[in-house]
Structure formats: structure tokens, C-alpha cells
Backbone as numpy.savetxt, mean C-alpha at the origin, in Angstrom:
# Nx Ny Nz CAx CAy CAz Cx Cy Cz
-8.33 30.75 -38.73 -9.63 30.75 -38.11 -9.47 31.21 -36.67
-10.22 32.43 -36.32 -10.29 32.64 -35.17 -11.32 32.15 -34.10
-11.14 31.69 -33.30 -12.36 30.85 -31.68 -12.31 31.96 -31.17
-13.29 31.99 -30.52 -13.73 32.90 -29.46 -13.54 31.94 -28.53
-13.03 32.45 -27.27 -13.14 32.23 -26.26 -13.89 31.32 -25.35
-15.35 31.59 -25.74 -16.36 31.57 -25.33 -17.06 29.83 -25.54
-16.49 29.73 -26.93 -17.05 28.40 -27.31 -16.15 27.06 -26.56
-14.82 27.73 -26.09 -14.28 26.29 -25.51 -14.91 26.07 -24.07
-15.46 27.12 -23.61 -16.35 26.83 -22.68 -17.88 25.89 -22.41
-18.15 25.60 -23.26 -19.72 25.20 -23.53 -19.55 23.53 -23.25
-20.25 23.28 -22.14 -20.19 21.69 -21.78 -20.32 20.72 -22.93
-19.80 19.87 -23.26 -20.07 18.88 -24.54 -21.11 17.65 -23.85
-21.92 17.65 -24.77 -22.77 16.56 -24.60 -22.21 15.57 -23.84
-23.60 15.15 -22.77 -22.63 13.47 -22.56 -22.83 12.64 -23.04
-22.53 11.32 -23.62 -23.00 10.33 -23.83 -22.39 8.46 -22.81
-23.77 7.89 -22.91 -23.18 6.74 -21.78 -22.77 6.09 -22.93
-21.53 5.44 -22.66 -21.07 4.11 -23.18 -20.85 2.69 -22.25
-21.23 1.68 -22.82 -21.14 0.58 -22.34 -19.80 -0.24 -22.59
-19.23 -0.09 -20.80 -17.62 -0.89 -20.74 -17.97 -2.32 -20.57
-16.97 -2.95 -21.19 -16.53 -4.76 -20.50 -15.18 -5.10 -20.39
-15.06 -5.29 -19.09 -14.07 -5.96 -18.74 -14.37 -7.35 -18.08
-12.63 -7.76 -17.47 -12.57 -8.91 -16.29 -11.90 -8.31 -15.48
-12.49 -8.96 -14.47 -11.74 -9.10 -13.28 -10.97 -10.38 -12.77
-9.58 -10.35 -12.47 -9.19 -11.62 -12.08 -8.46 -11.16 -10.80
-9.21 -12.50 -10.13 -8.90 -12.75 -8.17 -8.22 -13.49 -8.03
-7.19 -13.72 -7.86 -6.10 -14.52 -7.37 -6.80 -15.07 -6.16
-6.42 -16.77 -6.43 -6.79 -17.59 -5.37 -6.41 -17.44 -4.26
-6.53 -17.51 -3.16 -5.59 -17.03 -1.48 -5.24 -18.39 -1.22
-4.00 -18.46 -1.35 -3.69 -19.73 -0.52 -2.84 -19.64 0.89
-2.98 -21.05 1.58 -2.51 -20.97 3.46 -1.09 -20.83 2.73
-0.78 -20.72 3.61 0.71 -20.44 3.94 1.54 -22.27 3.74
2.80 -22.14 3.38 2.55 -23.83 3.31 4.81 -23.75 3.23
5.35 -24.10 4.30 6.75 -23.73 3.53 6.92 -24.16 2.79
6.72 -25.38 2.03 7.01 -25.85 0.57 6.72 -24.52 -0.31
6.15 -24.02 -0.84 6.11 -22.39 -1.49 7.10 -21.81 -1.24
7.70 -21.84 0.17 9.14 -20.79 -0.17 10.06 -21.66 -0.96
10.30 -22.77 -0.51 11.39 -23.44 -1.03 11.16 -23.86 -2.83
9.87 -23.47 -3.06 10.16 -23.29 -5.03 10.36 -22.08 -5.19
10.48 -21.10 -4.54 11.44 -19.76 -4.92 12.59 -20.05 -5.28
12.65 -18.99 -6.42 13.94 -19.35 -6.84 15.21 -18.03 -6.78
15.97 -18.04 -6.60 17.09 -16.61 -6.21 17.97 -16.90 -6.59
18.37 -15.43 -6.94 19.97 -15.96 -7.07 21.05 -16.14 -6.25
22.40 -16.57 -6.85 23.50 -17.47 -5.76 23.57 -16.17 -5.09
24.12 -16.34 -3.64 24.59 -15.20 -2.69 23.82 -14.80 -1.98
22.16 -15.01 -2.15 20.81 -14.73 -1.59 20.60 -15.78 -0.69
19.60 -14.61 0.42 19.00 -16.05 1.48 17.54 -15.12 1.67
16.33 -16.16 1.83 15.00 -16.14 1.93 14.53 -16.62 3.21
13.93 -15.58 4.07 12.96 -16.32 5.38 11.79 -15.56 5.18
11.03 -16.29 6.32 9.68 -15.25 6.36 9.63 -15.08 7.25
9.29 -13.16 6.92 9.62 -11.74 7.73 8.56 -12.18 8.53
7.14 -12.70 8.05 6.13 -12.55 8.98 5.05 -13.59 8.14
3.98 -14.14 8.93 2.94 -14.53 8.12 1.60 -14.16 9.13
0.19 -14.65 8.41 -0.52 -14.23 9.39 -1.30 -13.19 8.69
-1.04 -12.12 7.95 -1.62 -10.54 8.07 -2.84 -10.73 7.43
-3.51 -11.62 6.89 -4.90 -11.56 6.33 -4.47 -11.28 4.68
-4.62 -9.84 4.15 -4.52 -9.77 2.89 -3.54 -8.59 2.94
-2.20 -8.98 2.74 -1.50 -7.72 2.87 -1.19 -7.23 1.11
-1.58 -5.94 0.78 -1.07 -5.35 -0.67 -0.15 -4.86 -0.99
0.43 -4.02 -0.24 1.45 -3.55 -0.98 2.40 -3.17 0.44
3.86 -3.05 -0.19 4.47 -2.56 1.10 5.72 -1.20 0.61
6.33 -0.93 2.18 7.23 -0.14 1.66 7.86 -0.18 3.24
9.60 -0.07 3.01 10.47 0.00 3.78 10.95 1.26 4.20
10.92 1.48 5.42 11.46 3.27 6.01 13.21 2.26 5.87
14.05 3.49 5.99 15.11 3.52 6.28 15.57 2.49 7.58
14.85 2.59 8.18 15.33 2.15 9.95 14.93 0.88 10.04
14.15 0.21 8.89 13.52 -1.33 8.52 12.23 -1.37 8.82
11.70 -0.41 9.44 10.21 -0.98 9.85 9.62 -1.16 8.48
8.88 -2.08 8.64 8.12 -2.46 7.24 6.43 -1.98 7.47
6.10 -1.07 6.39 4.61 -0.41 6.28 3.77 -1.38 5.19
2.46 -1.73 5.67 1.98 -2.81 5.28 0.24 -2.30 5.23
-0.07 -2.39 3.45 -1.42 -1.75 3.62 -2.35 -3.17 3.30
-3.49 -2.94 3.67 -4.20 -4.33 3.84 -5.59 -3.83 3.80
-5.68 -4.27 2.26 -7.63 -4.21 1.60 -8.54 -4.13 2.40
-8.80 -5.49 2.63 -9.59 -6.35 2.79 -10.11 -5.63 4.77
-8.66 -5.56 5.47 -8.71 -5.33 6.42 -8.75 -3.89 6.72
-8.99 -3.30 5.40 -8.93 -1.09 5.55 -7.96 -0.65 6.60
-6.50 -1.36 6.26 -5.79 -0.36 7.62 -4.23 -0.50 7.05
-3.61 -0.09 7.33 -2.06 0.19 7.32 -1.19 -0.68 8.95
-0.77 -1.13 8.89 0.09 -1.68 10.05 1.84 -1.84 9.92
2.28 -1.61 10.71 4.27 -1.51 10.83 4.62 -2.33 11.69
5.38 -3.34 10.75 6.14 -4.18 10.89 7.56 -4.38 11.54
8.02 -4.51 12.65 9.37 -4.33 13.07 10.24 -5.33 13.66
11.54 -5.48 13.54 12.34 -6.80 13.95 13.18 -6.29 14.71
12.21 -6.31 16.15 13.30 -5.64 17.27 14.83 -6.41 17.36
14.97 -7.65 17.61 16.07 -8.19 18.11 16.66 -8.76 16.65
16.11 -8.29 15.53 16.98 -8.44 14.35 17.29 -10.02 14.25
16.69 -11.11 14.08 16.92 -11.91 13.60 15.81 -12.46 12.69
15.58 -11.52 11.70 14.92 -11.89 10.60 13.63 -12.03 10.43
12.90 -12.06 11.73 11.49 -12.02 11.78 10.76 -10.83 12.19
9.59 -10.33 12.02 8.75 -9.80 12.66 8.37 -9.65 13.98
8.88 -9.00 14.90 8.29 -9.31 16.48 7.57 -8.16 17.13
6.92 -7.14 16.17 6.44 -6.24 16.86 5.03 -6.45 15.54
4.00 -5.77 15.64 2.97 -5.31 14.81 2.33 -4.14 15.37
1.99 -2.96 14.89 1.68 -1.94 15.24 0.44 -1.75 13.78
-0.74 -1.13 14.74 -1.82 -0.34 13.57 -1.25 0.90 13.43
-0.66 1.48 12.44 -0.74 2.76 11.93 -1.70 3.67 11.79
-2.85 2.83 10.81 -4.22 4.21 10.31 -5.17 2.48 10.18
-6.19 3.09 10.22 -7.53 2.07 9.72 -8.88 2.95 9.42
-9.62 2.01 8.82 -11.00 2.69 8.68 -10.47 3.22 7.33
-9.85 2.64 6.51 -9.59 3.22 4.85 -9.83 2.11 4.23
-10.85 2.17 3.50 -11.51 1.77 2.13 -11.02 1.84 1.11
-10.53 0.90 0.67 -9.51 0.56 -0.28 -8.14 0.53 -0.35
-7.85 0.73 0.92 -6.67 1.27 0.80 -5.40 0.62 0.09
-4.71 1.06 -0.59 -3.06 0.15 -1.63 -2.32 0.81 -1.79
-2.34 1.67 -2.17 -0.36 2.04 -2.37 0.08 2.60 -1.71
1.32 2.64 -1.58 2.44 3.21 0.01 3.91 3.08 -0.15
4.00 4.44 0.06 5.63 4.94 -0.04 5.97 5.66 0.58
7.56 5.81 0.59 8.18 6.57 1.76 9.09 7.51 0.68
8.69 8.79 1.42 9.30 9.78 0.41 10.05 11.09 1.10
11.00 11.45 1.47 11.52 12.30 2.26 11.15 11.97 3.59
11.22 11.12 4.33 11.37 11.05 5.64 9.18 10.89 5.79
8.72 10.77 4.94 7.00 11.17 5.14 6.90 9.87 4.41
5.41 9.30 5.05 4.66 7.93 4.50 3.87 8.44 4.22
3.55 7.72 2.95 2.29 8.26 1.65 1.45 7.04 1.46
0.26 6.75 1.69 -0.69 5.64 1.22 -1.87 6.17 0.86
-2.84 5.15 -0.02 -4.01 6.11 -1.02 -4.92 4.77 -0.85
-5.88 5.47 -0.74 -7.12 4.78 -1.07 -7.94 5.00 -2.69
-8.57 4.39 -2.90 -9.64 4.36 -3.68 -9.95 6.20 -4.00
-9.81 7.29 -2.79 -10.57 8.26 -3.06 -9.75 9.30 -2.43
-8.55 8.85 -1.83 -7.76 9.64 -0.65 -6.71 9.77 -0.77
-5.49 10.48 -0.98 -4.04 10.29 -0.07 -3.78 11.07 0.61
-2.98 10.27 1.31 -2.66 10.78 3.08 -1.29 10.42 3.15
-0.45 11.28 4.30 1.03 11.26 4.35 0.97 11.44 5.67
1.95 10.79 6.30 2.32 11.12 7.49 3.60 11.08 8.10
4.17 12.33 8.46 5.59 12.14 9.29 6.37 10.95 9.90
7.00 10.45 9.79 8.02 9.39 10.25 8.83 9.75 11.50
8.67 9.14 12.26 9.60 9.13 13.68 10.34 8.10 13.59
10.67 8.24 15.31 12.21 7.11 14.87 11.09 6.02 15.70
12.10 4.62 15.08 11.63 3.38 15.49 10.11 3.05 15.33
9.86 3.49 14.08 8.48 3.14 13.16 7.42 3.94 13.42
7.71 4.98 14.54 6.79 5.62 14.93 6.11 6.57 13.64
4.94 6.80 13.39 4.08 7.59 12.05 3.34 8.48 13.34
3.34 9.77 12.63 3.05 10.79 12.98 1.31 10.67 12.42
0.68 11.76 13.19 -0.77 12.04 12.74 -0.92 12.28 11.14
-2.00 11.12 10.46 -2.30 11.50 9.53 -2.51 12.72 9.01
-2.30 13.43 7.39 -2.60 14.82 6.50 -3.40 13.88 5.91
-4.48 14.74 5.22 -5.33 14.30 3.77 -4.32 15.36 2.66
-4.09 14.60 1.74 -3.32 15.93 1.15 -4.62 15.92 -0.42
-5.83 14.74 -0.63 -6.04 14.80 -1.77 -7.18 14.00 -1.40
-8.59 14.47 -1.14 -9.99 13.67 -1.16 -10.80 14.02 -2.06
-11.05 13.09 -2.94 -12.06 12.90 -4.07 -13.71 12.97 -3.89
């Protein structure tokens, strides 16, 4: 059977269908150290906290040099995390990008930071000592 061409072109009807789902919200709880100490690890491991405080942090990702990139819903922004004097905590906070709506996932990929919104991704050059270069859009919906 031969098609013409022509016919794989022709818009197909739409039709609406009716979705159901759930949604499930994880409760937010304070901060409490009893919670770290029911972590469980294995032998040879040690656990502190890098930082607390950030509101709703989602997802993260580590540059090479440790700064920690930290995207945050609730709060539409990206912020970098750094442990100047290296003893295990957080002592710097820096805004990276804000004013992103939805923003969650984030990675470091050749020396460039990648985070996406709901409708966007954007990359930006890596400097030294956590420094992020001017946002690219590489992909708006």
C-alpha cells in the first residue's frame, strides 16, 4: 500500500479526556537534631549539617570546588552554598538567579550550571570560588 505524502500531514482530531490523579505534599517539618541522629550510615561515615534555614530547598548539585547550588520552589531562586574556612558548615550564601517559577532541577555539566523550571532551561558558566556567570536560556516553552 502506497501513502501519499500528503495524508500524514492532516491534523487528527482532538479529543478532551478526563485525567485523575494525586498529589502528595510532604509534611515540612522544623528542623529538630534528633532527625539527624535516626539517620542511619554506614561504618566509616560521619553526618553534620552543611546548613539549615533555606525555606524549601529541592534539589542540589555540587561544582567541583564544593560550592553547593541550591534550587528553591517555593522561594523561585537558585542560591550557592560555600564553606569558606572548611569546617563542615555553610558560611557564605549567595543568590545566583531568582524570579524562576518553578524552578528544580540542577546540574553541573562541563564546567556550566544547568537548572529548569517548569517552562525554561538555563545554564550558566562557572567561575572559580562559586562564582556563576550570566544566565543563557538555552530552551523556553
Amino acid at each position: 500500500m502506497n501513502i501519499s505524502p500528503i495524508y500524514s500531514q492532516q491534523p487528527v482530531q482532538r479529543r478532551i479526556e478526563r485525567v485523575e490523579g494525586y498529589l502528595a505534599t510532604p509534611e515540612p517539618l522544623e528542623f529538630n537534631k534528633s532527625l539527624v541522629q535516626q539517620l542511619r550510615i554506614p561504618a566509616g561515615f560521619l553526618i553534620n549539617v552543611f546548613t539549615k534555614d533555606l525555606g524549601n530547598p529541592r534539589n542540589i548539585a555540587i561544582a567541583p570546588d564544593g560550592t553547593v547550588y541550591v534550587t528553591r520552589r517555593e522561594e523561585q531562586d537558585v542560591i550557592a552554598l560555600r564553606d569558606r574556612n572548611r569546617d563542615g558548615r555553610a558560611d557564605e550564601m549567595r543568590m545566583i538567579a531568582s524570579n524562576l517559577p518553578f524552578v528544580n532541577g540542577i546540574t553541573i555539566y562541563q564546567n556550566r550550571l544547568y537548572y529548569v523550571t517548569d517552562t525554561s532551561l538555563y545554564a550558566s558558566d562557572l567561575g572559580r570560588n562559586g562564582a556563576v556567570g550570566k544566565p543563557q536560556v538555552l530552551i523556553m516553552v
